[in-house]
Short mmCIF file of C-alpha atoms in Angstrom, two decimals:
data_model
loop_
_atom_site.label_atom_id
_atom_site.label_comp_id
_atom_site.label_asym_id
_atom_site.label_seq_id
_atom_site.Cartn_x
_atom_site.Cartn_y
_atom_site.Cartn_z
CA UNK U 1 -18.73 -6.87 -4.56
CA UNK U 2 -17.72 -5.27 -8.01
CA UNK U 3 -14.48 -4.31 -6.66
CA UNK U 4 -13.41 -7.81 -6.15
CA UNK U 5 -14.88 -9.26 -9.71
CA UNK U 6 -12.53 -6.32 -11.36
CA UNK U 7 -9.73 -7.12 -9.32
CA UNK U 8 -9.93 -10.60 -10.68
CA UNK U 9 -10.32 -9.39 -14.10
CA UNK U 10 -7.07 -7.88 -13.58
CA UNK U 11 -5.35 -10.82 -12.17
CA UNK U 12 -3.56 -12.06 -15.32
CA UNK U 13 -2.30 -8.89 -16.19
CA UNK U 14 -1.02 -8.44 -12.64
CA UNK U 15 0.50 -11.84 -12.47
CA UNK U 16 2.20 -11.02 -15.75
CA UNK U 17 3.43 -7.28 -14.63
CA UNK U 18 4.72 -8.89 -10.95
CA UNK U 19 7.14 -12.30 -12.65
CA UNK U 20 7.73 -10.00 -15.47
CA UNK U 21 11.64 -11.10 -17.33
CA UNK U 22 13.11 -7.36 -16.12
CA UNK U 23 13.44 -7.65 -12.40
CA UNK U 24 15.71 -10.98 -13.37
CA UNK U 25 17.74 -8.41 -15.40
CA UNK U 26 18.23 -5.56 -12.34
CA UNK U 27 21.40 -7.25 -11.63
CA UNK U 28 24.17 -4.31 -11.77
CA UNK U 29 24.25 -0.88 -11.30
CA UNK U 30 24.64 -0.11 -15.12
CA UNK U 31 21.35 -2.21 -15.01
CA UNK U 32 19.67 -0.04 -12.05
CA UNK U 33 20.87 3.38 -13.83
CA UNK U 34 19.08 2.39 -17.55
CA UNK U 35 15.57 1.09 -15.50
CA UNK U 36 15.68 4.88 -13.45
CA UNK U 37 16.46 6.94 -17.05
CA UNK U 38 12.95 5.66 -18.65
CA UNK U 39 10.80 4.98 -15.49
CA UNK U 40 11.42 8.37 -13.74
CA UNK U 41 9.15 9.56 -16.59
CA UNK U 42 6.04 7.50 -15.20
CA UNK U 43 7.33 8.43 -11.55
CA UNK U 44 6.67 12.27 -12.94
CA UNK U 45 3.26 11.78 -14.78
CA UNK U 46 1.53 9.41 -11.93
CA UNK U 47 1.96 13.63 -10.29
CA UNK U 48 -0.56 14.64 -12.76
CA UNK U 49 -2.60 11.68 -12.22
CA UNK U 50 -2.90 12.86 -8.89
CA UNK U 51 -3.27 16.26 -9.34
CA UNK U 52 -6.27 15.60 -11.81
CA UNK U 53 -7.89 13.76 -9.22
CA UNK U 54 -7.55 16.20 -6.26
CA UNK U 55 -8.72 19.16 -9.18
CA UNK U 56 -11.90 17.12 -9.31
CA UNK U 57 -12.42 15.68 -6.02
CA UNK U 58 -11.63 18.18 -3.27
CA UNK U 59 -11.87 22.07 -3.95
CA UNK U 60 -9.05 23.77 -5.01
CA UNK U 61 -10.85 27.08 -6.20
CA UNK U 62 -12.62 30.23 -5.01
CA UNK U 63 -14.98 30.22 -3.70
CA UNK U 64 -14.45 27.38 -1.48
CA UNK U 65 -17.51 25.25 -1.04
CA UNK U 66 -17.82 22.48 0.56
CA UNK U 67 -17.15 18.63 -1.54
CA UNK U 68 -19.73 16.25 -2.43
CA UNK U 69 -17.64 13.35 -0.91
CA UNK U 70 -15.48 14.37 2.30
CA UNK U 71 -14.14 10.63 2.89
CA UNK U 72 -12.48 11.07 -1.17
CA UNK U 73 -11.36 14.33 -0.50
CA UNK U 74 -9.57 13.20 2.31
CA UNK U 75 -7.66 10.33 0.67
CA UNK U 76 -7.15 12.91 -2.20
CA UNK U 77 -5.26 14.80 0.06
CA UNK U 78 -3.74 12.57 2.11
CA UNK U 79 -1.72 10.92 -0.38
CA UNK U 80 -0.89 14.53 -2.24
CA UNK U 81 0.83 15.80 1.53
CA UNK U 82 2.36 11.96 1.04
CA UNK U 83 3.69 12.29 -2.67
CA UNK U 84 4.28 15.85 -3.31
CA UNK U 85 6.24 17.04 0.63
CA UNK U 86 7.08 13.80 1.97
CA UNK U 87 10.42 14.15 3.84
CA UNK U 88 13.29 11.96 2.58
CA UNK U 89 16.22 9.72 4.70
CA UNK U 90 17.17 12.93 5.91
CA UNK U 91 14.30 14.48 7.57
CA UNK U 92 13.67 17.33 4.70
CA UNK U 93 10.60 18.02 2.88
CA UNK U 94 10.58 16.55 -1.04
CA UNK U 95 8.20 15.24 -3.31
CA UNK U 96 8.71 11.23 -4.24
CA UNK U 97 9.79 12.73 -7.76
CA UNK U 98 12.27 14.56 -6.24
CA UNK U 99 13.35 11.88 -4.09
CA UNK U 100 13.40 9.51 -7.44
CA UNK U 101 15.69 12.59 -8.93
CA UNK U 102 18.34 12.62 -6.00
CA UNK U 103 18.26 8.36 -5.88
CA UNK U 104 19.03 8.53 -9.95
CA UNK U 105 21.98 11.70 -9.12
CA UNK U 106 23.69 9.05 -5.95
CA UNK U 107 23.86 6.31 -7.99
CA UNK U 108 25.20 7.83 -11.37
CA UNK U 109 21.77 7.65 -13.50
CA UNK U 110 21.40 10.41 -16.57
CA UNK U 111 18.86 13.02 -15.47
CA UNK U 112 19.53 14.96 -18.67
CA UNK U 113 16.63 13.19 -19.94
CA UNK U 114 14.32 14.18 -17.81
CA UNK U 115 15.75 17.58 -16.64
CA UNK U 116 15.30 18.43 -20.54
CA UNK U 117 11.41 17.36 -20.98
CA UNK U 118 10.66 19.32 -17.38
CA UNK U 119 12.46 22.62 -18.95
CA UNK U 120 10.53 22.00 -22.09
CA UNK U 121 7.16 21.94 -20.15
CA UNK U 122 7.89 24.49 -17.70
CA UNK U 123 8.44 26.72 -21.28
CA UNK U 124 4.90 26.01 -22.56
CA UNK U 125 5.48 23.01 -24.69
CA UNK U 126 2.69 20.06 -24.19
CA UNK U 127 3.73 16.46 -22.86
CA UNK U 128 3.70 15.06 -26.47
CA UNK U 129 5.81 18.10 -27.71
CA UNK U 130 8.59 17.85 -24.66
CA UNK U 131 8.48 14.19 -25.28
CA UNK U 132 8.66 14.14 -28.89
CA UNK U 133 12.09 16.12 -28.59
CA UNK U 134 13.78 12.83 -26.53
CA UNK U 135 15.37 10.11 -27.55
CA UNK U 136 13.57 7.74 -25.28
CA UNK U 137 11.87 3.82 -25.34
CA UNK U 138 8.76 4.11 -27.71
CA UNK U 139 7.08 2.34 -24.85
CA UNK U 140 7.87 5.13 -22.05
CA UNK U 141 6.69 7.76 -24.75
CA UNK U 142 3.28 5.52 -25.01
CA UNK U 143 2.82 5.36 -21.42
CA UNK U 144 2.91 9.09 -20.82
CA UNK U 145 0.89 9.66 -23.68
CA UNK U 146 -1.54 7.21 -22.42
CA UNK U 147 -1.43 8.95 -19.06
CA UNK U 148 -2.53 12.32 -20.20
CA UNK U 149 -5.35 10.58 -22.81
CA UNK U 150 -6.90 9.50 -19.81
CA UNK U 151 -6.13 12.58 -17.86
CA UNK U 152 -7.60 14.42 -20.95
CA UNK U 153 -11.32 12.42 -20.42
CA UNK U 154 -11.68 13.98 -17.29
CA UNK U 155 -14.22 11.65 -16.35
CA UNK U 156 -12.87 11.18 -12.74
CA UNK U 157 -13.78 7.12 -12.40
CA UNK U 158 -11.34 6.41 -15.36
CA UNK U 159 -8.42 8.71 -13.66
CA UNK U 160 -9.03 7.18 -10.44
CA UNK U 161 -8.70 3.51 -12.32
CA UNK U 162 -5.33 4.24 -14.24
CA UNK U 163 -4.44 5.72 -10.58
CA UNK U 164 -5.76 2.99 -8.95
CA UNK U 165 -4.72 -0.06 -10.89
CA UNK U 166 -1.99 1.00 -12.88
CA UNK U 167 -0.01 2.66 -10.26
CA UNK U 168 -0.71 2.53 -6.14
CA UNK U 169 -2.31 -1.11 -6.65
CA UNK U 170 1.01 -2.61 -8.34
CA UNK U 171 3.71 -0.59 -6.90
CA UNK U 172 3.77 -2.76 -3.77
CA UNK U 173 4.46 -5.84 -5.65
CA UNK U 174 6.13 -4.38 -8.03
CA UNK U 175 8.84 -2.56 -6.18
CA UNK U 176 9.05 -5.78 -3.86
CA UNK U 177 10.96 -7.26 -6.74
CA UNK U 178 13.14 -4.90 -7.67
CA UNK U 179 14.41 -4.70 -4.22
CA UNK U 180 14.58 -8.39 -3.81
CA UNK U 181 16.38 -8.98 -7.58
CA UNK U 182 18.33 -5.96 -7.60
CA UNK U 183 21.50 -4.90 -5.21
CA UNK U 184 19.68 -2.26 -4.16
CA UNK U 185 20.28 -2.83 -0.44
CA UNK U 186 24.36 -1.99 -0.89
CA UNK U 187 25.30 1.90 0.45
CA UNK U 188 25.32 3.43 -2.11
CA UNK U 189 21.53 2.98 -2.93
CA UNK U 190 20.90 4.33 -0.05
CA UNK U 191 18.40 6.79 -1.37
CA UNK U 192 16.78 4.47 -3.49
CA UNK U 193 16.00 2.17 -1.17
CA UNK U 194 14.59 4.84 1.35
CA UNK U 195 12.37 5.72 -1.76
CA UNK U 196 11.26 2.06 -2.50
CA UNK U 197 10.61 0.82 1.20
CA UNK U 198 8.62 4.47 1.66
CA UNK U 199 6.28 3.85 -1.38
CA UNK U 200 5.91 0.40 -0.13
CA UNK U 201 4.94 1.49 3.28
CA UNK U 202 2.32 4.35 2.27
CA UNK U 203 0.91 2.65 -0.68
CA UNK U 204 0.64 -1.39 0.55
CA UNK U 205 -0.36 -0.47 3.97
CA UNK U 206 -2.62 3.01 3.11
CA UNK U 207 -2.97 4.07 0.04
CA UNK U 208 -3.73 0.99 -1.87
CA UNK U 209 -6.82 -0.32 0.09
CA UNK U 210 -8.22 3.29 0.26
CA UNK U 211 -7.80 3.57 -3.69
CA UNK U 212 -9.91 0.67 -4.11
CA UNK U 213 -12.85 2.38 -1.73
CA UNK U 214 -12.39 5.38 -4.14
CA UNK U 215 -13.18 3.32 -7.15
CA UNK U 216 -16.13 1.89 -5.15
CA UNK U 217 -17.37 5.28 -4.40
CA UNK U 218 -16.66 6.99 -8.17
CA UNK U 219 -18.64 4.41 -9.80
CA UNK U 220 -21.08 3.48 -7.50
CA UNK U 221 -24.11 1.14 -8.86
CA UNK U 222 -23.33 2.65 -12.46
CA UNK U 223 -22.82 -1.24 -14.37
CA UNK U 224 -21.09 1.38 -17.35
CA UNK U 225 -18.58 3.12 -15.51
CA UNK U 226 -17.81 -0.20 -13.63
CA UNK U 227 -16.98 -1.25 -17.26
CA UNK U 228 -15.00 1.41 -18.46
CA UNK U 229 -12.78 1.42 -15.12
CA UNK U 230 -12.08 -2.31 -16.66
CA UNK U 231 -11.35 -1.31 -19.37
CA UNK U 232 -8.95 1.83 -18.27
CA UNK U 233 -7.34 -0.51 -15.61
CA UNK U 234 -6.28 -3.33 -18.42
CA UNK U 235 -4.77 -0.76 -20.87
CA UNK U 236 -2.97 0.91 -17.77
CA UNK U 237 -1.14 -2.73 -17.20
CA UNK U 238 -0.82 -3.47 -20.48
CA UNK U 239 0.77 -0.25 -20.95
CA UNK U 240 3.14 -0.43 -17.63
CA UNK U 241 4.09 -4.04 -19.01
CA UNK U 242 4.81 -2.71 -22.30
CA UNK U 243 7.65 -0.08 -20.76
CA UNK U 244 8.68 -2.82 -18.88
CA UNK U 245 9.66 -4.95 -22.05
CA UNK U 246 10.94 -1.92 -23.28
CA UNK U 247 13.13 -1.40 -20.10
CA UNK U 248 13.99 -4.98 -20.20
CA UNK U 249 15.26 -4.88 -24.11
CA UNK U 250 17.55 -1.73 -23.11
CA UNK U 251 19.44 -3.34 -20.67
CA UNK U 252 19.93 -6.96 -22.11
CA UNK U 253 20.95 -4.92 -25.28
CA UNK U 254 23.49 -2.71 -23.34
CA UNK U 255 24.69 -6.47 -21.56
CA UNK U 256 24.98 -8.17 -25.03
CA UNK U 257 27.31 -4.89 -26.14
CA UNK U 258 29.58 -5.16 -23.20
CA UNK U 259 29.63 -9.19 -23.41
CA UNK U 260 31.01 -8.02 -27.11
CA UNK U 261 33.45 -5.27 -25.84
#
């Protein structure tokens, strides 16, 4: 099946992303607060991901008429009611970004950051504008950036890989170390472990296996789009490893500072 040959096209780049040097860094809470400050910015963007996907899959306008593929559509929407009104540790309706938002507030992480780029957008400025105004990584800049280039395409096979591959594929692994390196299971990351265990729940046990149907179905017997979902797919790691250095560099500089101090 194609499915599996590009899966093990991906493997290096997977093996690389899951042993990568950060999760050995995740070691304090200073540590856990700088990791939250740059990736809640890819926790945000994998929304329009999403949202580009259920635009072009399912029908969101009017007239309604009925969708070429029901069995995408469904997934589509399954894992929007999943992402965007999940319930948190307390039973209420929240999207995972607001989830990620409270986790980063419980355990003393800057939101300023982020709060600043959302007020930016919600005032008409574009993703590079909002994001040009922050002092962030150059990395987490790049991988938003690369987000919406591939967003921008609207060609839904290469949306569905970045989805696929660069997010609900890896996020099981990935998220496996963090809670296993980091001392994330003490109280007071309470939130952020509800988050963690709930993405690995929906995405290792549902979402990820149906993603990989979806790629199946998007690019069918088509030997070019099977290629360029490659291609998208290596560029998404390559880019999620890149913010990972960048993540990594952050903290081990902030560590080498207070070693000094």
């Amino acid at each position: 099946m194609r499915i599996n040959q590009l899966e093990q096209e991906l493997t290096l780049l997977r093996e690389e992303l899951n042993n990568h040097k950060l999760y050995g860094t995740l070691n304090s809470v200073d540590d856990i607060r700088t990791f939250m400050q740059q990736h809640v910015f890819a926790v945000w963007d994998f929304m329009s991901l999403l949202k580009a996907l259920q635009n072009n899959l399912t029908n969101t306008s009017l007239p309604w008429l009925p969708v070429s593929d029901s069995k995408i559509s469904r997934f589509i929407n399954e894992i929007v009611l999943d992402e965007e009104s999940d319930v948190n540790e307390l039973g209420v309706p929240m999207s995972h970004f607001e989830m990620y938002l409270d986790a980063m507030r419980q355990i003393g992480a800057d939101t300023k950051a982020i709060q600043s780029f959302l007020s930016d957008i919600t005032k008409g400025k574009t993703v590079r504008q909002a994001l040009s105004r922050l002092s962030l990584n150059q990395q987490t800049v790049n991988f938003v950036n690369f987000t919406f280039s591939v967003i921008e395409t609207n060609q839904n096979h290469k949306i569905a890989a970045a989805f696929t591959f660069g997010r609900e594929d890896v996020i099981p692994d990935m998220f496996f170390q963090i809670i296993n390196r980091s001392k994330s299971k003490e109280s007071s990351f309470s939130k952020l472990t509800y988050y963690l265990n709930r993405h690995i729940e929906l995405d290792g046990d549902e979402h990820g296996p149906l993603a990989l149907k979806m790629i199946e179905g998007l690019c069918g017997e088509d030997s070019n789009k099977w290629n360029e979902a490659l291609e998208i797919s290596k560029q998404a790691l390559q880019h999620r490893i890149a913010l990972w250095d960048g993540i990594y560099n952050s903290i081990t500089e902030s560590q080498a500072i207070e070693q000094v101090s």
